[in-house]
PDB file of C-alpha atoms and ligand atoms in Angstrom:
ATOM      1  CA  MET R  49      74.124 100.349  94.770  1.00 48.00           C
ATOM      2  CA  PRO R  50      71.180  97.904  94.458  1.00 53.00           C
ATOM      3  CA  ASP R  51      69.353  98.703  97.620  1.00 60.00           C
ATOM      4  CA  GLY R  52      70.223 102.387  97.604  1.00 60.00           C
ATOM      5  CA  LYS R  53      71.946 102.139 100.960  1.00 61.00           C
ATOM      6  CA  ASN R  54      75.280 100.488 100.332  1.00 63.00           C
ATOM      7  CA  HIS R  55      77.820 101.391  97.636  1.00 63.00           C
ATOM      8  CA  GLU R  56      79.061  97.749  97.285  1.00 71.00           C
ATOM      9  CA  GLU R  57      82.618  98.425  97.356  1.00 83.00           C
ATOM     10  CA  TYR R  58      84.356  97.161 100.419  1.00 94.00           C
ATOM     11  CA  VAL R  59      87.715  98.601 101.530  1.00 96.00           C
ATOM     12  CA  VAL R  60      90.025  96.494 103.792  1.00 98.00           C
ATOM     13  CA  ILE R  61      92.117  98.029 106.314  1.00 98.00           C
ATOM     14  CA  LYS R  62      94.780  96.328 108.355  1.00 98.00           C
ATOM     15  CA  ALA R  63      96.624  98.090 111.145  1.00 98.00           C
ATOM     16  CA  LYS R  64     100.346  97.966 111.181  1.00 98.00           C
ATOM     17  CA  GLU R  65     100.662  99.562 114.654  1.00 98.00           C
ATOM     18  CA  ASN R  66      98.355  99.978 117.667  1.00 98.00           C
ATOM     19  CA  GLY R  67      95.880 102.872 117.823  1.00 98.00           C
ATOM     20  CA  VAL R  68      95.264 103.171 113.903  1.00 98.00           C
ATOM     21  CA  THR R  69      91.939 105.402 113.625  1.00 98.00           C
ATOM     22  CA  ILE R  70      89.470 104.825 110.896  1.00 98.00           C
ATOM     23  CA  ILE R  71      87.153 107.781 110.524  1.00 98.00           C
ATOM     24  CA  GLY R  72      83.870 107.999 108.392  1.00 97.00           C
ATOM     25  CA  LEU R  73      83.267 111.377 106.874  1.00 97.00           C
ATOM     26  CA  THR R  74      79.581 112.279 106.099  1.00 97.00           C
ATOM     27  CA  ARG R  75      78.149 112.329 102.648  1.00 96.00           C
ATOM     28  CA  GLY R  76      76.527 115.526 101.307  1.00 96.00           C
ATOM     29  CA  LYS R  77      77.284 119.208 101.603  1.00 97.00           C
ATOM     30  CA  ASP R  78      78.813 119.164 105.027  1.00 97.00           C
ATOM     31  CA  THR R  79      81.831 116.949 105.782  1.00 97.00           C
ATOM     32  CA  LYS R  80      81.956 115.939 109.327  1.00 97.00           C
ATOM     33  CA  PHE R  81      83.284 112.923 111.436  1.00 97.00           C
ATOM     34  CA  HIS R  82      80.470 110.767 112.117  1.00 97.00           C
ATOM     35  CA  HIS R  83      82.159 107.678 113.324  1.00 97.00           C
ATOM     36  CA  SER R  84      85.573 106.453 114.360  1.00 97.00           C
ATOM     37  CA  GLU R  85      87.102 102.988 115.150  1.00 98.00           C
ATOM     38  CA  LYS R  86      90.567 102.236 116.507  1.00 98.00           C
ATOM     39  CA  LEU R  87      92.392  99.294 115.484  1.00 98.00           C
ATOM     40  CA  ASP R  88      95.389  97.553 117.211  1.00 98.00           C
ATOM     41  CA  LYS R  89      98.201  96.000 115.325  1.00 98.00           C
ATOM     42  CA  GLY R  90      97.125  93.149 113.225  1.00 98.00           C
ATOM     43  CA  GLU R  91      93.436  93.965 113.442  1.00 98.00           C
ATOM     44  CA  VAL R  92      91.467  94.207 110.077  1.00 98.00           C
ATOM     45  CA  MET R  93      88.324  96.203 109.408  1.00 98.00           C
ATOM     46  CA  ILE R  94      86.280  95.518 106.246  1.00 97.00           C
ATOM     47  CA  ALA R  95      84.054  98.482 105.513  1.00 96.00           C
ATOM     48  CA  GLN R  96      81.837  99.995 102.902  1.00 94.00           C
ATOM     49  CA  PHE R  97      80.842 103.411 101.657  1.00 93.00           C
ATOM     50  CA  THR R  98      77.269 103.936 102.480  1.00 91.00           C
ATOM     51  CA  GLU R  99      74.533 106.634 102.097  1.00 91.00           C
ATOM     52  CA  HIS R 100      76.089 108.132 105.160  1.00 93.00           C
ATOM     53  CA  THR R 101      79.689 107.727 104.388  1.00 93.00           C
ATOM     54  CA  SER R 102      81.388 109.207 101.221  1.00 94.00           C
ATOM     55  CA  ALA R 103      84.995 109.411 102.504  1.00 95.00           C
ATOM     56  CA  ILE R 104      87.243 107.481 104.936  1.00 96.00           C
ATOM     57  CA  LYS R 105      90.215 108.976 106.579  1.00 97.00           C
ATOM     58  CA  ILE R 106      92.942 106.733 108.190  1.00 98.00           C
ATOM     59  CA  ARG R 107      95.383 107.826 110.721  1.00 97.00           C
ATOM     60  CA  GLY R 108      98.440 105.843 111.536  1.00 98.00           C
ATOM     61  CA  ARG R 109     100.428 102.892 109.806  1.00 98.00           C
ATOM     62  CA  ALA R 110      98.061 100.804 107.815  1.00 98.00           C
ATOM     63  CA  GLU R 111      97.696  98.637 104.774  1.00 98.00           C
ATOM     64  CA  ILE R 112      94.665  99.349 102.669  1.00 98.00           C
ATOM     65  CA  LEU R 113      93.152  97.177 100.012  1.00 98.00           C
ATOM     66  CA  THR R 114      90.480  98.831  97.496  1.00 96.00           C
ATOM     67  CA  LYS R 115      89.528  98.169  93.997  1.00 94.00           C
ATOM     68  CA  HIS R 116      92.364 100.696  93.098  1.00 93.00           C
ATOM     69  CA  GLY R 117      94.898  98.371  94.483  1.00 97.00           C
ATOM     70  CA  LYS R 118      96.991  98.089  97.649  1.00 97.00           C
ATOM     71  CA  MET R 119      98.521 101.008  99.411  1.00 97.00           C
ATOM     72  CA  HIS R 120     100.036 101.995 102.728  1.00 97.00           C
ATOM     73  CA  THR R 121      99.742 105.075 104.731  1.00 95.00           C
ATOM     74  CA  ASP R 122     103.438 106.746 105.090  1.00 84.00           C
ATOM     75  CA  GLU R 123     105.481 105.704 107.893  1.00 70.00           C
TER      76      GLU R 123
HETATM   77  N1  LIG Y 209      80.774 115.532 102.296  1.00 74.79           N
HETATM   78  C1  LIG Y 209      81.552 115.168 101.277  1.00 74.79           C
HETATM   79  C2  LIG Y 209      80.905 114.639 100.024  1.00 74.79           C
HETATM   80  O1  LIG Y 209      79.855 113.903 100.280  1.00 74.79           O
HETATM   81  C3  LIG Y 209      82.675 114.169 101.661  1.00 74.79           C
HETATM   82  C4  LIG Y 209      83.729 114.143 100.696  1.00 74.79           C
HETATM   83  C5  LIG Y 209      83.851 113.119  99.785  1.00 74.79           C
HETATM   84  C6  LIG Y 209      84.839 114.870 100.506  1.00 74.79           C
HETATM   85  N2  LIG Y 209      84.934 113.133  99.041  1.00 74.79           N
HETATM   86  C7  LIG Y 209      85.658 114.297  99.462  1.00 74.79           C
HETATM   87  C8  LIG Y 209      85.480 115.988 101.111  1.00 74.79           C
HETATM   88  C9  LIG Y 209      86.740 114.973  99.066  1.00 74.79           C
HETATM   89  C10 LIG Y 209      86.638 116.657 100.815  1.00 74.79           C
HETATM   90  C11 LIG Y 209      87.293 116.006  99.624  1.00 74.79           C
HETATM   91  O2  LIG Y 209      81.212 114.877  98.942  1.00 74.79           O
END
Protein backbone atom coordinates (compact mmCIF):
# COMPACT_ATOMS: atom_id res chain seq x y z
CA MET A 1 0.00 0.00 0.00
CA PRO A 2 2.43 2.66 -1.21
CA ASP A 3 0.18 5.71 -0.72
CA GLY A 4 -1.47 4.36 2.41
CA LYS A 5 -4.89 4.63 0.79
CA ASN A 6 -5.30 1.69 -1.50
CA HIS A 7 -4.30 -1.82 -0.80
CA GLU A 8 -3.36 -2.53 -4.36
CA GLU A 9 -5.21 -5.77 -4.77
CA TYR A 10 -8.01 -5.52 -7.26
CA VAL A 11 -10.91 -7.91 -7.26
CA VAL A 12 -13.00 -8.52 -10.34
CA ILE A 13 -16.68 -9.34 -10.02
CA LYS A 14 -18.78 -10.36 -13.00
CA ALA A 15 -22.53 -10.59 -12.57
CA LYS A 16 -24.14 -13.79 -13.82
CA GLU A 17 -27.68 -12.53 -13.23
CA ASN A 18 -29.42 -9.19 -12.92
CA GLY A 19 -29.36 -7.44 -9.58
CA VAL A 20 -26.09 -8.76 -8.16
CA THR A 21 -25.19 -6.57 -5.19
CA ILE A 22 -21.68 -5.68 -4.11
CA ILE A 23 -21.43 -4.23 -0.62
CA GLY A 24 -18.38 -2.51 0.88
CA LEU A 25 -17.87 -3.08 4.62
CA THR A 26 -16.00 -0.57 6.74
CA ARG A 27 -12.49 -1.06 8.02
CA GLY A 28 -11.94 -0.77 11.77
CA LYS A 29 -13.74 -1.63 14.98
CA ASP A 30 -17.24 -1.29 13.55
CA THR A 31 -18.35 -3.29 10.56
CA LYS A 32 -20.97 -1.40 8.61
CA PHE A 33 -22.18 -1.23 5.06
CA HIS A 34 -20.81 1.96 3.54
CA HIS A 35 -21.48 1.46 -0.14
CA SER A 36 -23.42 -0.81 -2.41
CA GLU A 37 -23.50 -1.29 -6.15
CA LYS A 38 -25.95 -3.26 -8.24
CA LEU A 39 -24.72 -5.04 -11.34
CA ASP A 40 -26.83 -6.46 -14.11
CA LYS A 41 -26.01 -9.67 -15.94
CA GLY A 42 -22.69 -9.43 -17.78
CA GLU A 43 -21.57 -6.26 -16.03
CA VAL A 44 -18.15 -6.29 -14.44
CA MET A 45 -16.84 -4.34 -11.49
CA ILE A 46 -13.15 -3.97 -10.70
CA ALA A 47 -12.68 -2.89 -7.09
CA GLN A 48 -10.00 -2.40 -4.48
CA PHE A 49 -9.74 -2.75 -0.74
CA THR A 50 -8.96 0.69 0.67
CA GLU A 51 -8.53 2.52 3.96
CA HIS A 52 -12.34 2.57 4.17
CA THR A 53 -13.11 -0.92 2.91
CA SER A 54 -11.75 -4.08 4.47
CA ALA A 55 -14.36 -6.56 3.37
CA ILE A 56 -16.64 -6.95 0.38
CA LYS A 57 -19.89 -8.89 0.39
CA ILE A 58 -21.49 -10.15 -2.80
CA ARG A 59 -25.13 -11.18 -3.11
CA GLY A 60 -26.40 -13.03 -6.14
CA ARG A 61 -24.82 -15.16 -8.84
CA ALA A 62 -21.38 -13.89 -9.71
CA GLU A 63 -17.93 -14.92 -10.80
CA ILE A 64 -15.16 -13.49 -8.65
CA LEU A 65 -11.49 -13.22 -9.51
CA THR A 66 -8.93 -12.46 -6.81
CA LYS A 67 -5.30 -13.30 -6.20
CA HIS A 68 -6.62 -16.37 -4.40
CA GLY A 69 -8.16 -17.66 -7.59
CA LYS A 70 -11.46 -17.77 -9.33
CA MET A 71 -14.69 -18.59 -7.55
CA HIS A 72 -18.42 -18.37 -7.95
CA THR A 73 -21.14 -17.60 -5.49
CA ASP A 74 -23.42 -20.60 -5.12
CA GLU A 75 -26.40 -20.84 -7.37
N1 LIG B 1 -14.50 -3.83 10.33
C1 LIG B 1 -13.91 -5.12 10.11
C2 LIG B 1 -12.39 -4.98 10.07
O1 LIG B 1 -11.87 -3.97 9.62
C3 LIG B 1 -14.44 -5.66 8.80
C4 LIG B 1 -14.01 -7.07 8.55
C5 LIG B 1 -12.93 -7.45 7.84
C6 LIG B 1 -14.66 -8.26 8.99
N2 LIG B 1 -12.86 -8.81 7.80
C7 LIG B 1 -13.88 -9.33 8.50
C8 LIG B 1 -15.80 -8.54 9.76
C9 LIG B 1 -14.20 -10.66 8.80
C10 LIG B 1 -16.12 -9.84 10.04
C11 LIG B 1 -15.33 -10.91 9.56
O2 LIG B 1 -11.71 -5.93 10.45
